[in-house]
Every structure is written in C-alpha cells, then in structure tokens.
mmCIF file of C-alpha atoms and ligand atoms in Angstrom:
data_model
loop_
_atom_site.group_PDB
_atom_site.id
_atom_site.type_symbol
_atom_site.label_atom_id
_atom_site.label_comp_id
_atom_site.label_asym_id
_atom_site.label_seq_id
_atom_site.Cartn_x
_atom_site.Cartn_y
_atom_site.Cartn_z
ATOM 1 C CA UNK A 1 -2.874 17.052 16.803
ATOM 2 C CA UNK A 2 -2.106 14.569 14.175
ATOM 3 C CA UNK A 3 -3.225 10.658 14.334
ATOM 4 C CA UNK A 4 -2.638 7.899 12.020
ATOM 5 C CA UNK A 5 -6.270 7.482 11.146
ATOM 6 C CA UNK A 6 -6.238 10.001 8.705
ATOM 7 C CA UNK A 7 -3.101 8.922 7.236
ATOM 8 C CA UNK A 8 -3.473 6.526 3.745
ATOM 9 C CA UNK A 9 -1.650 4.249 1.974
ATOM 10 C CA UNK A 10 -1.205 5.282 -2.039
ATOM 11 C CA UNK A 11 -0.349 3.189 -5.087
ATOM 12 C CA UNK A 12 1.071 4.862 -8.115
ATOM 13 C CA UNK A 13 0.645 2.265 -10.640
ATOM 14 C CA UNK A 14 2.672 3.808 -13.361
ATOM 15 C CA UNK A 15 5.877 3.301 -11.471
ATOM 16 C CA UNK A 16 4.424 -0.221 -10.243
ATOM 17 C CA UNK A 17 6.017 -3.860 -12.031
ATOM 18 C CA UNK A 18 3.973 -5.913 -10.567
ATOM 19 C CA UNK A 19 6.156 -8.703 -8.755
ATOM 20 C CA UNK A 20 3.913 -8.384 -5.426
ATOM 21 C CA UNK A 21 6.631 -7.841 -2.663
ATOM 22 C CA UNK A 22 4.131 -5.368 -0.826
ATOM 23 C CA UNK A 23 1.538 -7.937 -0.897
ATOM 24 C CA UNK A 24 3.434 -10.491 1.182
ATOM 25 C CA UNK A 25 4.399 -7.464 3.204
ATOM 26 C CA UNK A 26 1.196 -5.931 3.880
ATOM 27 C CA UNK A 27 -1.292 -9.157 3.501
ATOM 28 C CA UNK A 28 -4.286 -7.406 5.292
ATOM 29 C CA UNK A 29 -3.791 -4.197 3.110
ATOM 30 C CA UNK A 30 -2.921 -5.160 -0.733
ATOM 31 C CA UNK A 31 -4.018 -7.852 -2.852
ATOM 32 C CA UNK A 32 -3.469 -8.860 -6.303
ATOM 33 C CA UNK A 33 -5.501 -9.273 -9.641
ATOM 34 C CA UNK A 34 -5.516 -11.748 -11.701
ATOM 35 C CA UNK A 35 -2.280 -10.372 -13.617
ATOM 36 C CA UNK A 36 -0.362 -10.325 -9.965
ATOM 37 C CA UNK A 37 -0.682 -6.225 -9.867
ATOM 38 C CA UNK A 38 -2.051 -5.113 -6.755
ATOM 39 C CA UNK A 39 -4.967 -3.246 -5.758
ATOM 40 C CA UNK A 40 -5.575 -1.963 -2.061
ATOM 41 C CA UNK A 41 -8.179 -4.004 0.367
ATOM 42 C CA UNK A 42 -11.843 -3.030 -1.844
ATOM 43 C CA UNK A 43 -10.035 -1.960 -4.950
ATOM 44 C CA UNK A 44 -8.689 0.833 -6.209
ATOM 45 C CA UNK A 45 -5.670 2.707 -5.550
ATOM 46 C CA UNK A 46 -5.991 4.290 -2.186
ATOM 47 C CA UNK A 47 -6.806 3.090 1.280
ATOM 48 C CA UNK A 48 -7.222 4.653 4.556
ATOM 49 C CA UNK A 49 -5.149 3.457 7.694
ATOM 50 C CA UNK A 50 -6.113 2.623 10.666
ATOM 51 C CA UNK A 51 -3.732 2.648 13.804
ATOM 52 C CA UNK A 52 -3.323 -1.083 13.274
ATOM 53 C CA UNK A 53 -2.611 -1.050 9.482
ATOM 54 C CA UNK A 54 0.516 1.555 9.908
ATOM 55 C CA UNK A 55 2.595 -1.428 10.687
ATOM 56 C CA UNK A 56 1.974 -3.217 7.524
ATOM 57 C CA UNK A 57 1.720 -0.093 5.419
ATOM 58 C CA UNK A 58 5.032 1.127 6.143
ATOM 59 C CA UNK A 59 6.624 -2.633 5.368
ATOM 60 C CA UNK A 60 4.691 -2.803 2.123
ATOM 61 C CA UNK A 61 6.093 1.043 1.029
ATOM 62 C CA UNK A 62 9.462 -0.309 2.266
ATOM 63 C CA UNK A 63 9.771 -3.436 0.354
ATOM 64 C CA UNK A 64 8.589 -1.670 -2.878
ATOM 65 C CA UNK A 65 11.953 -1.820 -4.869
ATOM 66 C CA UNK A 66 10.114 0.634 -7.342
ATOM 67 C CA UNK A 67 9.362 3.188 -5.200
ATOM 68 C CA UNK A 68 5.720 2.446 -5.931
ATOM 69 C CA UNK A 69 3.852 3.262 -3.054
ATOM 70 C CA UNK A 70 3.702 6.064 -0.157
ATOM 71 C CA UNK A 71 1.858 7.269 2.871
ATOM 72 C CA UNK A 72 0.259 10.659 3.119
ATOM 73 C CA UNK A 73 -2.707 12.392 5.224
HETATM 74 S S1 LIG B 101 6.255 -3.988 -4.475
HETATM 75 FE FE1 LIG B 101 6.034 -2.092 -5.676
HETATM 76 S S2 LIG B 101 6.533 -2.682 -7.775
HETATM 77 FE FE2 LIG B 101 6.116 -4.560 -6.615
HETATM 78 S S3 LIG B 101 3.936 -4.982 -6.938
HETATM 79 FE FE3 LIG B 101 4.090 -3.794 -5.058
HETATM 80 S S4 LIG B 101 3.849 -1.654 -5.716
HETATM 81 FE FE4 LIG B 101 4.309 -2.856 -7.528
#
C-alpha cells in the first residue's frame, strides 16, 4: 500500500525562470537564493514529503507556469 511519505517534491531547474510563484505557494517547502531561484527546504533539488507537506507541494507544482516542478515516489 502506497503513502505519501515516500512521495517527493522535484525541481527541474532547466525548465525553471525563476519568478518564485511556488515559493509563496509552498513557503514551508521552497525557498529562494540570492538570485530569487529556488532551492527545496536544505538545498538542493529534491525533497521528501511528509503527509503534511502534500498540501503545499501540490500548490507549488500547480502554480509553476513553467511546468517546473513535479511529484513522484
Ligand atoms: S514557479 Fe516554476 S518557474 Fe517559477 S520559480 Fe518556481 S519552479 Fe521556477
């Protein structure tokens, strides 16, 4: 049976412009650098959900008008 604890949230920065809509969509998930791209919670590219981050995961891959980030397991 399948859970969202092993699901993650995934930034490919190639397609990525860097205006920061999934930050103010997913606050407790994504933050910026000091050039506004973001980076997930810790750095880097990739970051594991817990049950309580879906909500904001999902917003942030939904506001991404680049098509920037996804979820996977
Ligand atoms: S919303 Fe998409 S394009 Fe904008 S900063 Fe976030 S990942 Fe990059």
């Amino acid at each position: 049976m399948s859970s969202s604890d092993d699901r993650a949230l995934v930034l490919n920065p190639i397609l990525c412009d860097g205006r920061g809509l999934c930050q103010e969509a997913a606050p407790d998930l994504i933050e910026l650098d000091e050039w506004g791209y973001p980076l997930m919670r810790g750095g880097g590219l990739r970051i594991r959900l817990s049950r309580d981050d879906e909500q904001q995961a999902r917003a942030a891959v939904q506001s991404c008008p680049k098509l920037a980030l996804h979820m996977e397991r």
